[in-house]
Amino acid sequence: MASTFARVFSSRARRVGILSLVGAGSLATGFFFNRDYVGAASQQRKLYPPSAEYPDLRKHNNCMASQLTPAIYARLCDKATPNGFTLDQAIQTGVDNPGHPFIKTVGMVAGDEESYEVFAEIFDPVIKERHNGYDPQTMTHPTDLDASKIRSGQFDERYVLSSRVRTGRSIRGLSLPPACTRAERREVERVVVDALNGLQGDLKGRYYSLTQMTEQEQQQLIDDHFLFDKPVSPLLTCAGMARDWPDARGIWHNDQKTFLIWINEEDHTRVISMEKGGNMKRVFERFCKGLQEVERLIQEKGWEFMWNERLGYILTCPSNLGTGLRAGVHVKLPRLSKDARLQKILNNLRLQKRGTGGVDTAAVGSTFDISNLDRLGKSEVELVQIVVDGVNYLIDCEKRLEKGQDIRIPPPISQFK
Amino acid sequence: MPFGNTHNQLKMKYSAAQEFPDLSKHNNHMAKVLTMEMYERLRDKQTPSGFTLDDVIQTGVDNPGHPFIMTVGCVAGDEESYELFKDLLDPIIKDRHGGYKPTDKHKTDLNPDHLKGGDDLDPNYVLSSRVRTGRSIRGFCLPPHCSRGERRTIEKLSIDGNSLDGDLKGKYYALKNMTEEEQQRLIDDHFLFDKPVSPLLLASGMARDWPDARGIWHNDSKTFLVWVNEEDHLRVISMQKGGNMKEVFTRFCTGLTKIEALFKQKGHEFMWNEHLGYVLTCPSNLGTGLRGGVHVKLPNLSKHEKFGDILKKLRLQKRGTGGVDTAAVGGVFDVSNADRLGFSEVELVQMVIDGVKLLVEMEKKLEKGQPIDDLMPSQK
């Protein structure tokens, strides 16, 4: 069964030659890695034209599949970010997951901050589709974390059971979860935990590493509904985010359990402020204070968050760009939940409903999770105010229905489309 | 290729100690063998197609281990992986394949005439007989690493390559073009393979782009079956009801030989070398890649305290009839060869034939209430 190839390997002298060639090759390709990594590697792979590599997206229904034409693919498939992240890696999750029947998924992820630049030709139209016409090429995203601007942020607690605001933050200079190496991921953990340990007052807390947690700590975190598990959703696992689990993953929370940070799950960090009851203003105040404190602490050590004017805060999934913010409540709406106009009311208020188990769960006993739909193009303050105004409106509708009065569909909030 | 390990130079910014995986809770072959020193030596290397050490071990890092089965914990991305990363793979191969040394040579024998007997396993006990193996097409990357273009080319070659005749005449069903009826029929025939769900396979990247370029070819009599682009480039299966293992093996050899000839006509050959035999994705399938087995009724013998020991001496393993990791139903077991490398195909199937014959003999004795001590085999 000898072939040219087998003969090469059986010849000892040439075997040494081949191995040292590979060794030297890694150094040579190191130069190429920064400019044209995939091109260098593909010299030794079978070369196929982009048309032979273009994914079959005919049964797909996600934003990537809607926007990725063969022409765009051909122009981008040989490119790589300075870290070596490629288009194929970015779109793998969308190729592997044709689509959710009811929710149009995004279908692509970033491996690093530069992905959004190098692959702008596909990311920009995806962002535009997902974020209701926001055009990264012409628009700028406002950031505003001044919680004092919130008006009427205290809800009627006969209806609102709990309030919560979450976002994510990425550490500039380190690759994102789909692409990061183990050392990078550990570095994210080190940098963030180091900063969190500097928090004082009502923010003071503790870190629980997933690899070192005791049984009791684990049970406590489960009982508190804080513990996150290894992702099972193929949307996430196909993007490579679950590699090396549970290495460098963990949860930090303050002593009062009202400020919580997930490390190295779907993003470098997910930041959550929450409490029982309806004081959304206080939840948002703690949220802003915590974020600003953490930012100050990492800057002291020479680090910063990924952010730019075009896209706001940079996160793994394009759906979380801008503010990355989801502000919401668990609210009881027994009468309104049966009203056929509810969805239209929510649409016009720029709100979405979910079951109380999170995205894709069903509502239990007419208690809903109501939160903002938008992430990009409006500031944090604007979005939280939209939630405050919207939830107050819904509660008002519920009260009217209680009294047998009629309700009105509100006019739609303006978009920038 | 994917999964964040193409940027090897990025990792080199960090020390080996910073990148070394945490294997403290792991129990697989890779975790037993991989030391920090080895990791440091090998981590900046890559095969000509760009497969790295981290790509090799990712599945073993992500899957600490099965409680009962010692998993391998690594895969090859191409033929060259076995050469470039031999410092890691040779000890794993040795541990997994009964002491097989880096200097050992593997014998290939696909001549069914060398088989003795095997056409008369008692069909009252032996319900079905099956032989499977895998083949890789030289020059292409393996399922963990191949691009869509490569995978599609392999599919195309396999479809064209399967213009077989006579008993082997058949048809190809691409997974993505299948009709509902075709799909149901293939499920009913127990032929249809699904997208892998085992995290062992998913973590290595084999399920990317599913179901693109995946499919099933089978002959009209449904006794010869080829899976394209599942865990390996090709998985080849010969099977039929009853105990005529000789016939199953003969068709197996004939089919493989013909398929190989068709590929050669197109200028392609299988990955094979003197030391490792047929090269497949998982190191556990090197050599023959052959699992020959039967579904056999052993309700009495399976309850005997020495059942496990007997199988071990015969170099056989048992599984439930649903395949690896399933339980036996109604006393029916899947019994097959435990070895893959270091024995030829004929030798392995001979072990199955001789071993199953003995097991059935023992079962019959136990049925009649007779002892089986005088039938105990010695270690093969």
mmCIF file with all atom_site columns, N, CA and C in Angstrom, chain A residues 1 3 5 22 26 33 37 44-46 48 52-54 56 59 73 83 88-89 92 95-96 174 179 181-183 186 211 243-244, chain B residues 4 6-7 9 11 18-20 25 39 44 46 48 54 58 62 80 138-140 145 147-150 152-153 176 209 260 269 272:
data_model
loop_
_atom_site.group_PDB
_atom_site.id
_atom_site.type_symbol
_atom_site.label_atom_id
_atom_site.label_alt_id
_atom_site.label_comp_id
_atom_site.label_asym_id
_atom_site.label_entity_id
_atom_site.label_seq_id
_atom_site.pdbx_PDB_ins_code
_atom_site.Cartn_x
_atom_site.Cartn_y
_atom_site.Cartn_z
_atom_site.occupancy
_atom_site.B_iso_or_equiv
_atom_site.pdbx_formal_charge
_atom_site.auth_seq_id
_atom_site.auth_comp_id
_atom_site.auth_asym_id
_atom_site.auth_atom_id
_atom_site.pdbx_PDB_model_num
ATOM 1   N N  . MET A 1 1   ? 0.829   -1.210 0.000  1.00 0.00 ? 1   MET A N  1
ATOM 2   C CA . MET A 1 1   ? 0.000   0.000  0.000  1.00 0.00 ? 1   MET A CA 1
ATOM 3   C C  . MET A 1 1   ? 0.855   1.248  0.000  1.00 0.00 ? 1   MET A C  1
ATOM 4   N N  . SER A 1 3   ? 2.617   4.564  -0.840 1.00 0.00 ? 3   SER A N  1
ATOM 5   C CA . SER A 1 3   ? 2.327   5.722  -1.681 1.00 0.00 ? 3   SER A CA 1
ATOM 6   C C  . SER A 1 3   ? 3.507   6.657  -1.522 1.00 0.00 ? 3   SER A C  1
ATOM 7   N N  . PHE A 1 5   ? 3.525   9.308  -0.077 1.00 0.00 ? 5   PHE A N  1
ATOM 8   C CA . PHE A 1 5   ? 3.464   9.815  1.277  1.00 0.00 ? 5   PHE A CA 1
ATOM 9   C C  . PHE A 1 5   ? 4.071   8.822  2.255  1.00 0.00 ? 5   PHE A C  1
ATOM 10  N N  . VAL A 1 22  ? 7.952   21.268 9.514  1.00 0.00 ? 22  VAL A N  1
ATOM 11  C CA . VAL A 1 22  ? 6.743   21.684 10.227 1.00 0.00 ? 22  VAL A CA 1
ATOM 12  C C  . VAL A 1 22  ? 7.105   22.664 11.323 1.00 0.00 ? 22  VAL A C  1
ATOM 13  N N  . SER A 1 26  ? 5.910   26.589 11.485 1.00 0.00 ? 26  SER A N  1
ATOM 14  C CA . SER A 1 26  ? 5.113   27.336 12.459 1.00 0.00 ? 26  SER A CA 1
ATOM 15  C C  . SER A 1 26  ? 5.670   28.723 12.670 1.00 0.00 ? 26  SER A C  1
ATOM 16  N N  . PHE A 1 33  ? 0.346   34.605 10.032 1.00 0.00 ? 33  PHE A N  1
ATOM 17  C CA . PHE A 1 33  ? -0.852  34.555 10.864 1.00 0.00 ? 33  PHE A CA 1
ATOM 18  C C  . PHE A 1 33  ? -1.491  35.921 11.001 1.00 0.00 ? 33  PHE A C  1
ATOM 19  N N  . TYR A 1 37  ? -3.624  34.318 7.788  1.00 0.00 ? 37  TYR A N  1
ATOM 20  C CA . TYR A 1 37  ? -3.373  33.022 8.403  1.00 0.00 ? 37  TYR A CA 1
ATOM 21  C C  . TYR A 1 37  ? -3.965  31.879 7.587  1.00 0.00 ? 37  TYR A C  1
ATOM 22  N N  . GLN A 1 44  ? -1.169  24.040 2.408  1.00 0.00 ? 44  GLN A N  1
ATOM 23  C CA . GLN A 1 44  ? -0.937  22.623 2.564  1.00 0.00 ? 44  GLN A CA 1
ATOM 24  C C  . GLN A 1 44  ? -2.228  21.819 2.626  1.00 0.00 ? 44  GLN A C  1
ATOM 25  N N  . ARG A 1 45  ? -3.342  22.494 2.631  1.00 0.00 ? 45  ARG A N  1
ATOM 26  C CA . ARG A 1 45  ? -4.613  21.768 2.594  1.00 0.00 ? 45  ARG A CA 1
ATOM 27  C C  . ARG A 1 45  ? -5.077  21.694 1.161  1.00 0.00 ? 45  ARG A C  1
ATOM 28  N N  . LYS A 1 46  ? -6.050  20.832 0.933  1.00 0.00 ? 46  LYS A N  1
ATOM 29  C CA . LYS A 1 46  ? -6.686  20.843 -0.375 1.00 0.00 ? 46  LYS A CA 1
ATOM 30  C C  . LYS A 1 46  ? -7.301  22.223 -0.575 1.00 0.00 ? 46  LYS A C  1
ATOM 31  N N  . TYR A 1 48  ? -9.954  24.541 -2.149 1.00 0.00 ? 48  TYR A N  1
ATOM 32  C CA . TYR A 1 48  ? -11.249 24.554 -2.804 1.00 0.00 ? 48  TYR A CA 1
ATOM 33  C C  . TYR A 1 48  ? -11.661 25.994 -3.032 1.00 0.00 ? 48  TYR A C  1
ATOM 34  N N  . ALA A 1 52  ? -17.166 25.967 -3.287 1.00 0.00 ? 52  ALA A N  1
ATOM 35  C CA . ALA A 1 52  ? -17.197 24.591 -2.790 1.00 0.00 ? 52  ALA A CA 1
ATOM 36  C C  . ALA A 1 52  ? -17.297 24.561 -1.273 1.00 0.00 ? 52  ALA A C  1
ATOM 37  N N  . GLU A 1 53  ? -16.939 25.674 -0.635 1.00 0.00 ? 53  GLU A N  1
ATOM 38  C CA . GLU A 1 53  ? -16.953 25.738 0.825  1.00 0.00 ? 53  GLU A CA 1
ATOM 39  C C  . GLU A 1 53  ? -18.199 26.431 1.367  1.00 0.00 ? 53  GLU A C  1
ATOM 40  N N  . TYR A 1 54  ? -18.903 27.152 0.496  1.00 0.00 ? 54  TYR A N  1
ATOM 41  C CA . TYR A 1 54  ? -20.073 27.919 0.948  1.00 0.00 ? 54  TYR A CA 1
ATOM 42  C C  . TYR A 1 54  ? -21.085 26.984 1.589  1.00 0.00 ? 54  TYR A C  1
ATOM 43  N N  . ASP A 1 56  ? -24.509 25.192 3.001  1.00 0.00 ? 56  ASP A N  1
ATOM 44  C CA . ASP A 1 56  ? -25.844 25.000 2.455  1.00 0.00 ? 56  ASP A CA 1
ATOM 45  C C  . ASP A 1 56  ? -26.840 25.589 3.444  1.00 0.00 ? 56  ASP A C  1
ATOM 46  N N  . LYS A 1 59  ? -32.178 25.518 4.149  1.00 0.00 ? 59  LYS A N  1
ATOM 47  C CA . LYS A 1 59  ? -33.221 25.214 5.136  1.00 0.00 ? 59  LYS A CA 1
ATOM 48  C C  . LYS A 1 59  ? -33.063 26.069 6.388  1.00 0.00 ? 59  LYS A C  1
ATOM 49  N N  . TYR A 1 73  ? -19.323 35.727 1.226  1.00 0.00 ? 73  TYR A N  1
ATOM 50  C CA . TYR A 1 73  ? -18.518 34.612 1.721  1.00 0.00 ? 73  TYR A CA 1
ATOM 51  C C  . TYR A 1 73  ? -17.185 34.549 0.979  1.00 0.00 ? 73  TYR A C  1
ATOM 52  N N  . ASN A 1 83  ? -5.839  37.720 15.726 1.00 0.00 ? 83  ASN A N  1
ATOM 53  C CA . ASN A 1 83  ? -5.726  36.535 16.572 1.00 0.00 ? 83  ASN A CA 1
ATOM 54  C C  . ASN A 1 83  ? -5.948  35.239 15.811 1.00 0.00 ? 83  ASN A C  1
ATOM 55  N N  . ASP A 1 88  ? -15.420 31.209 8.949  1.00 0.00 ? 88  ASP A N  1
ATOM 56  C CA . ASP A 1 88  ? -16.055 29.913 9.172  1.00 0.00 ? 88  ASP A CA 1
ATOM 57  C C  . ASP A 1 88  ? -16.307 29.667 10.647 1.00 0.00 ? 88  ASP A C  1
ATOM 58  N N  . GLN A 1 89  ? -15.368 30.101 11.483 1.00 0.00 ? 89  GLN A N  1
ATOM 59  C CA . GLN A 1 89  ? -15.585 29.948 12.915 1.00 0.00 ? 89  GLN A CA 1
ATOM 60  C C  . GLN A 1 89  ? -16.741 30.825 13.375 1.00 0.00 ? 89  GLN A C  1
ATOM 61  N N  . GLN A 1 92  ? -20.106 29.187 12.268 1.00 0.00 ? 92  GLN A N  1
ATOM 62  C CA . GLN A 1 92  ? -20.325 27.751 12.521 1.00 0.00 ? 92  GLN A CA 1
ATOM 63  C C  . GLN A 1 92  ? -21.628 27.497 13.272 1.00 0.00 ? 92  GLN A C  1
ATOM 64  N N  . VAL A 1 95  ? -24.550 27.725 10.953 1.00 0.00 ? 95  VAL A N  1
ATOM 65  C CA . VAL A 1 95  ? -24.614 26.618 9.995  1.00 0.00 ? 95  VAL A CA 1
ATOM 66  C C  . VAL A 1 95  ? -25.167 25.382 10.690 1.00 0.00 ? 95  VAL A C  1
ATOM 67  N N  . ASP A 1 96  ? -24.708 25.153 11.930 1.00 0.00 ? 96  ASP A N  1
ATOM 68  C CA . ASP A 1 96  ? -25.089 23.951 12.672 1.00 0.00 ? 96  ASP A CA 1
ATOM 69  C C  . ASP A 1 96  ? -26.501 24.027 13.226 1.00 0.00 ? 96  ASP A C  1
ATOM 70  N N  . LEU A 1 174 ? -8.365  40.502 25.187 1.00 0.00 ? 174 LEU A N  1
ATOM 71  C CA . LEU A 1 174 ? -8.470  39.054 25.367 1.00 0.00 ? 174 LEU A CA 1
ATOM 72  C C  . LEU A 1 174 ? -9.579  38.534 24.460 1.00 0.00 ? 174 LEU A C  1
ATOM 73  N N  . ALA A 1 179 ? -13.458 31.745 21.066 1.00 0.00 ? 179 ALA A N  1
ATOM 74  C CA . ALA A 1 179 ? -12.118 31.612 20.519 1.00 0.00 ? 179 ALA A CA 1
ATOM 75  C C  . ALA A 1 179 ? -11.012 31.585 21.556 1.00 0.00 ? 179 ALA A C  1
ATOM 76  N N  . THR A 1 181 ? -8.173  31.007 24.316 1.00 0.00 ? 181 THR A N  1
ATOM 77  C CA . THR A 1 181 ? -7.399  29.859 24.774 1.00 0.00 ? 181 THR A CA 1
ATOM 78  C C  . THR A 1 181 ? -7.642  29.684 26.271 1.00 0.00 ? 181 THR A C  1
ATOM 79  N N  . ARG A 1 182 ? -7.178  28.540 26.821 1.00 0.00 ? 182 ARG A N  1
ATOM 80  C CA . ARG A 1 182 ? -7.364  28.338 28.255 1.00 0.00 ? 182 ARG A CA 1
ATOM 81  C C  . ARG A 1 182 ? -6.663  29.427 29.045 1.00 0.00 ? 182 ARG A C  1
ATOM 82  N N  . ALA A 1 183 ? -5.459  29.809 28.611 1.00 0.00 ? 183 ALA A N  1
ATOM 83  C CA . ALA A 1 183 ? -4.722  30.839 29.354 1.00 0.00 ? 183 ALA A CA 1
ATOM 84  C C  . ALA A 1 183 ? -5.449  32.173 29.313 1.00 0.00 ? 183 ALA A C  1
ATOM 85  N N  . ARG A 1 186 ? -8.380  32.041 31.692 1.00 0.00 ? 186 ARG A N  1
ATOM 86  C CA . ARG A 1 186 ? -7.913  32.144 33.066 1.00 0.00 ? 186 ARG A CA 1
ATOM 87  C C  . ARG A 1 186 ? -7.503  33.574 33.388 1.00 0.00 ? 186 ARG A C  1
ATOM 88  N N  . THR A 1 211 ? -14.655 25.201 39.558 1.00 0.00 ? 211 THR A N  1
ATOM 89  C CA . THR A 1 211 ? -13.822 24.014 39.748 1.00 0.00 ? 211 THR A CA 1
ATOM 90  C C  . THR A 1 211 ? -13.559 23.722 41.226 1.00 0.00 ? 211 THR A C  1
ATOM 91  N N  . ARG A 1 243 ? -15.976 24.940 25.671 1.00 0.00 ? 243 ARG A N  1
ATOM 92  C CA . ARG A 1 243 ? -14.695 24.215 25.728 1.00 0.00 ? 243 ARG A CA 1
ATOM 93  C C  . ARG A 1 243 ? -14.044 24.338 27.113 1.00 0.00 ? 243 ARG A C  1
ATOM 94  N N  . ASP A 1 244 ? -13.393 23.246 27.500 1.00 0.00 ? 244 ASP A N  1
ATOM 95  C CA . ASP A 1 244 ? -12.612 23.202 28.740 1.00 0.00 ? 244 ASP A CA 1
ATOM 96  C C  . ASP A 1 244 ? -13.442 23.407 30.011 1.00 0.00 ? 244 ASP A C  1
ATOM 97  N N  . GLY B 2 4   ? -11.531 27.493 17.645 1.00 0.00 ? 4   GLY B N  1
ATOM 98  C CA . GLY B 2 4   ? -10.647 28.402 18.344 1.00 0.00 ? 4   GLY B CA 1
ATOM 99  C C  . GLY B 2 4   ? -9.217  27.958 18.493 1.00 0.00 ? 4   GLY B C  1
ATOM 100 N N  . THR B 2 6   ? -7.122  27.449 15.779 1.00 0.00 ? 6   THR B N  1
ATOM 101 C CA . THR B 2 6   ? -6.313  27.722 14.602 1.00 0.00 ? 6   THR B CA 1
ATOM 102 C C  . THR B 2 6   ? -5.271  28.791 14.900 1.00 0.00 ? 6   THR B C  1
ATOM 103 N N  . HIS B 2 7   ? -5.523  29.592 15.889 1.00 0.00 ? 7   HIS B N  1
ATOM 104 C CA . HIS B 2 7   ? -4.570  30.655 16.153 1.00 0.00 ? 7   HIS B CA 1
ATOM 105 C C  . HIS B 2 7   ? -3.507  30.178 17.135 1.00 0.00 ? 7   HIS B C  1
ATOM 106 N N  . GLN B 2 9   ? -0.361  30.708 17.191 1.00 0.00 ? 9   GLN B N  1
ATOM 107 C CA . GLN B 2 9   ? 0.621   31.698 17.617 1.00 0.00 ? 9   GLN B CA 1
ATOM 108 C C  . GLN B 2 9   ? 0.108   32.502 18.797 1.00 0.00 ? 9   GLN B C  1
ATOM 109 N N  . LYS B 2 11  ? -1.599  31.377 21.300 1.00 0.00 ? 11  LYS B N  1
ATOM 110 C CA . LYS B 2 11  ? -1.331  30.618 22.517 1.00 0.00 ? 11  LYS B CA 1
ATOM 111 C C  . LYS B 2 11  ? 0.124   30.738 22.951 1.00 0.00 ? 11  LYS B C  1
ATOM 112 N N  . GLN B 2 18  ? 0.569   28.068 31.755 1.00 0.00 ? 18  GLN B N  1
ATOM 113 C CA . GLN B 2 18  ? -0.671  28.844 31.733 1.00 0.00 ? 18  GLN B CA 1
ATOM 114 C C  . GLN B 2 18  ? -1.724  28.201 30.848 1.00 0.00 ? 18  GLN B C  1
ATOM 115 N N  . GLU B 2 19  ? -1.279  27.481 29.832 1.00 0.00 ? 19  GLU B N  1
ATOM 116 C CA . GLU B 2 19  ? -2.217  26.868 28.882 1.00 0.00 ? 19  GLU B CA 1
ATOM 117 C C  . GLU B 2 19  ? -2.571  25.435 29.219 1.00 0.00 ? 19  GLU B C  1
ATOM 118 N N  . PHE B 2 20  ? -1.757  24.788 30.052 1.00 0.00 ? 20  PHE B N  1
ATOM 119 C CA . PHE B 2 20  ? -1.954  23.353 30.289 1.00 0.00 ? 20  PHE B CA 1
ATOM 120 C C  . PHE B 2 20  ? -3.333  23.097 30.877 1.00 0.00 ? 20  PHE B C  1
ATOM 121 N N  . LYS B 2 25  ? -9.358  15.990 37.498 1.00 0.00 ? 25  LYS B N  1
ATOM 122 C CA . LYS B 2 25  ? -10.543 15.154 37.753 1.00 0.00 ? 25  LYS B CA 1
ATOM 123 C C  . LYS B 2 25  ? -10.789 14.198 36.592 1.00 0.00 ? 25  LYS B C  1
ATOM 124 N N  . TYR B 2 39  ? 3.373   18.447 26.836 1.00 0.00 ? 39  TYR B N  1
ATOM 125 C CA . TYR B 2 39  ? 2.567   19.545 26.319 1.00 0.00 ? 39  TYR B CA 1
ATOM 126 C C  . TYR B 2 39  ? 3.463   20.678 25.825 1.00 0.00 ? 39  TYR B C  1
ATOM 127 N N  . ASP B 2 44  ? 3.558   23.855 20.083 1.00 0.00 ? 44  ASP B N  1
ATOM 128 C CA . ASP B 2 44  ? 3.740   24.817 18.997 1.00 0.00 ? 44  ASP B CA 1
ATOM 129 C C  . ASP B 2 44  ? 3.735   24.125 17.637 1.00 0.00 ? 44  ASP B C  1
ATOM 130 N N  . GLN B 2 46  ? 2.160   21.889 14.416 1.00 0.00 ? 46  GLN B N  1
ATOM 131 C CA . GLN B 2 46  ? 0.899   21.602 13.752 1.00 0.00 ? 46  GLN B CA 1
ATOM 132 C C  . GLN B 2 46  ? 1.171   20.773 12.512 1.00 0.00 ? 46  GLN B C  1
ATOM 133 N N  . PRO B 2 48  ? 0.665   19.626 8.551  1.00 0.00 ? 48  PRO B N  1
ATOM 134 C CA . PRO B 2 48  ? 0.606   20.495 7.375  1.00 0.00 ? 48  PRO B CA 1
ATOM 135 C C  . PRO B 2 48  ? -0.773  21.109 7.147  1.00 0.00 ? 48  PRO B C  1
ATOM 136 N N  . ASP B 2 54  ? -3.688  20.872 20.817 1.00 0.00 ? 54  ASP B N  1
ATOM 137 C CA . ASP B 2 54  ? -4.917  21.242 21.521 1.00 0.00 ? 54  ASP B CA 1
ATOM 138 C C  . ASP B 2 54  ? -6.148  20.726 20.790 1.00 0.00 ? 54  ASP B C  1
ATOM 139 N N  . GLN B 2 58  ? -8.847  18.181 22.712 1.00 0.00 ? 58  GLN B N  1
ATOM 140 C CA . GLN B 2 58  ? -10.021 18.940 23.178 1.00 0.00 ? 58  GLN B CA 1
ATOM 141 C C  . GLN B 2 58  ? -11.129 18.031 23.712 1.00 0.00 ? 58  GLN B C  1
ATOM 142 N N  . ASP B 2 62  ? -12.708 18.152 27.503 1.00 0.00 ? 62  ASP B N  1
ATOM 143 C CA . ASP B 2 62  ? -14.127 18.466 27.726 1.00 0.00 ? 62  ASP B CA 1
ATOM 144 C C  . ASP B 2 62  ? -14.898 17.311 28.352 1.00 0.00 ? 62  ASP B C  1
ATOM 145 N N  . GLU B 2 80  ? -1.395  12.684 9.318  1.00 0.00 ? 80  GLU B N  1
ATOM 146 C CA . GLU B 2 80  ? -0.123  13.125 9.884  1.00 0.00 ? 80  GLU B CA 1
ATOM 147 C C  . GLU B 2 80  ? -0.165  13.291 11.401 1.00 0.00 ? 80  GLU B C  1
ATOM 148 N N  . ARG B 2 138 ? -7.050  8.786  1.855  1.00 0.00 ? 138 ARG B N  1
ATOM 149 C CA . ARG B 2 138 ? -5.762  9.463  1.986  1.00 0.00 ? 138 ARG B CA 1
ATOM 150 C C  . ARG B 2 138 ? -5.776  10.827 1.322  1.00 0.00 ? 138 ARG B C  1
ATOM 151 N N  . GLY B 2 139 ? -5.156  11.809 2.002  1.00 0.00 ? 139 GLY B N  1
ATOM 152 C CA . GLY B 2 139 ? -5.040  13.144 1.437  1.00 0.00 ? 139 GLY B CA 1
ATOM 153 C C  . GLY B 2 139 ? -6.114  14.101 1.924  1.00 0.00 ? 139 GLY B C  1
ATOM 154 N N  . PHE B 2 140 ? -7.112  13.588 2.629  1.00 0.00 ? 140 PHE B N  1
ATOM 155 C CA . PHE B 2 140 ? -8.183  14.433 3.154  1.00 0.00 ? 140 PHE B CA 1
ATOM 156 C C  . PHE B 2 140 ? -8.096  14.493 4.672  1.00 0.00 ? 140 PHE B C  1
ATOM 157 N N  . HIS B 2 145 ? -11.693 17.772 11.580 1.00 0.00 ? 145 HIS B N  1
ATOM 158 C CA . HIS B 2 145 ? -10.917 18.891 11.056 1.00 0.00 ? 145 HIS B CA 1
ATOM 159 C C  . HIS B 2 145 ? -11.294 19.272 9.631  1.00 0.00 ? 145 HIS B C  1
ATOM 160 N N  . SER B 2 147 ? -12.838 20.531 6.128  1.00 0.00 ? 147 SER B N  1
ATOM 161 C CA . SER B 2 147 ? -13.676 21.652 5.734  1.00 0.00 ? 147 SER B CA 1
ATOM 162 C C  . SER B 2 147 ? -14.908 21.109 5.007  1.00 0.00 ? 147 SER B C  1
ATOM 163 N N  . ARG B 2 148 ? -15.886 21.993 4.752  1.00 0.00 ? 148 ARG B N  1
ATOM 164 C CA . ARG B 2 148 ? -17.076 21.562 4.026  1.00 0.00 ? 148 ARG B CA 1
ATOM 165 C C  . ARG B 2 148 ? -16.693 21.082 2.635  1.00 0.00 ? 148 ARG B C  1
ATOM 166 N N  . GLY B 2 149 ? -15.755 21.789 1.987  1.00 0.00 ? 149 GLY B N  1
ATOM 167 C CA . GLY B 2 149 ? -15.333 21.395 0.642  1.00 0.00 ? 149 GLY B CA 1
ATOM 168 C C  . GLY B 2 149 ? -14.748 19.998 0.621  1.00 0.00 ? 149 GLY B C  1
ATOM 169 N N  . GLU B 2 150 ? -13.916 19.684 1.622  1.00 0.00 ? 150 GLU B N  1
ATOM 170 C CA . GLU B 2 150 ? -13.319 18.342 1.683  1.00 0.00 ? 150 GLU B CA 1
ATOM 171 C C  . GLU B 2 150 ? -14.389 17.290 1.923  1.00 0.00 ? 150 GLU B C  1
ATOM 172 N N  . ARG B 2 152 ? -17.526 17.335 1.274  1.00 0.00 ? 152 ARG B N  1
ATOM 173 C CA . ARG B 2 152 ? -18.373 17.152 0.089  1.00 0.00 ? 152 ARG B CA 1
ATOM 174 C C  . ARG B 2 152 ? -17.648 16.343 -0.977 1.00 0.00 ? 152 ARG B C  1
ATOM 175 N N  . THR B 2 153 ? -16.338 16.570 -1.105 1.00 0.00 ? 153 THR B N  1
ATOM 176 C CA . THR B 2 153 ? -15.570 15.807 -2.084 1.00 0.00 ? 153 THR B CA 1
ATOM 177 C C  . THR B 2 153 ? -15.548 14.334 -1.703 1.00 0.00 ? 153 THR B C  1
ATOM 178 N N  . LYS B 2 176 ? -29.408 15.034 3.637  1.00 0.00 ? 176 LYS B N  1
ATOM 179 C CA . LYS B 2 176 ? -30.153 16.287 3.510  1.00 0.00 ? 176 LYS B CA 1
ATOM 180 C C  . LYS B 2 176 ? -31.185 16.267 2.387  1.00 0.00 ? 176 LYS B C  1
ATOM 181 N N  . ASP B 2 209 ? -21.576 21.304 10.607 1.00 0.00 ? 209 ASP B N  1
ATOM 182 C CA . ASP B 2 209 ? -22.249 21.428 9.313  1.00 0.00 ? 209 ASP B CA 1
ATOM 183 C C  . ASP B 2 209 ? -23.272 20.327 9.038  1.00 0.00 ? 209 ASP B C  1
ATOM 184 N N  . GLU B 2 260 ? -12.398 -0.334 -2.588 1.00 0.00 ? 260 GLU B N  1
ATOM 185 C CA . GLU B 2 260 ? -11.022 0.153  -2.681 1.00 0.00 ? 260 GLU B CA 1
ATOM 186 C C  . GLU B 2 260 ? -10.594 0.286  -4.140 1.00 0.00 ? 260 GLU B C  1
ATOM 187 N N  . GLU B 2 269 ? -6.608  6.448  -2.497 1.00 0.00 ? 269 GLU B N  1
ATOM 188 C CA . GLU B 2 269 ? -6.420  5.204  -1.764 1.00 0.00 ? 269 GLU B CA 1
ATOM 189 C C  . GLU B 2 269 ? -6.793  5.434  -0.301 1.00 0.00 ? 269 GLU B C  1
ATOM 190 N N  . TRP B 2 272 ? -3.438  3.937  5.163  1.00 0.00 ? 272 TRP B N  1
ATOM 191 C CA . TRP B 2 272 ? -2.963  2.680  5.752  1.00 0.00 ? 272 TRP B CA 1
ATOM 192 C C  . TRP B 2 272 ? -1.464  2.751  5.871  1.00 0.00 ? 272 TRP B C  1
#
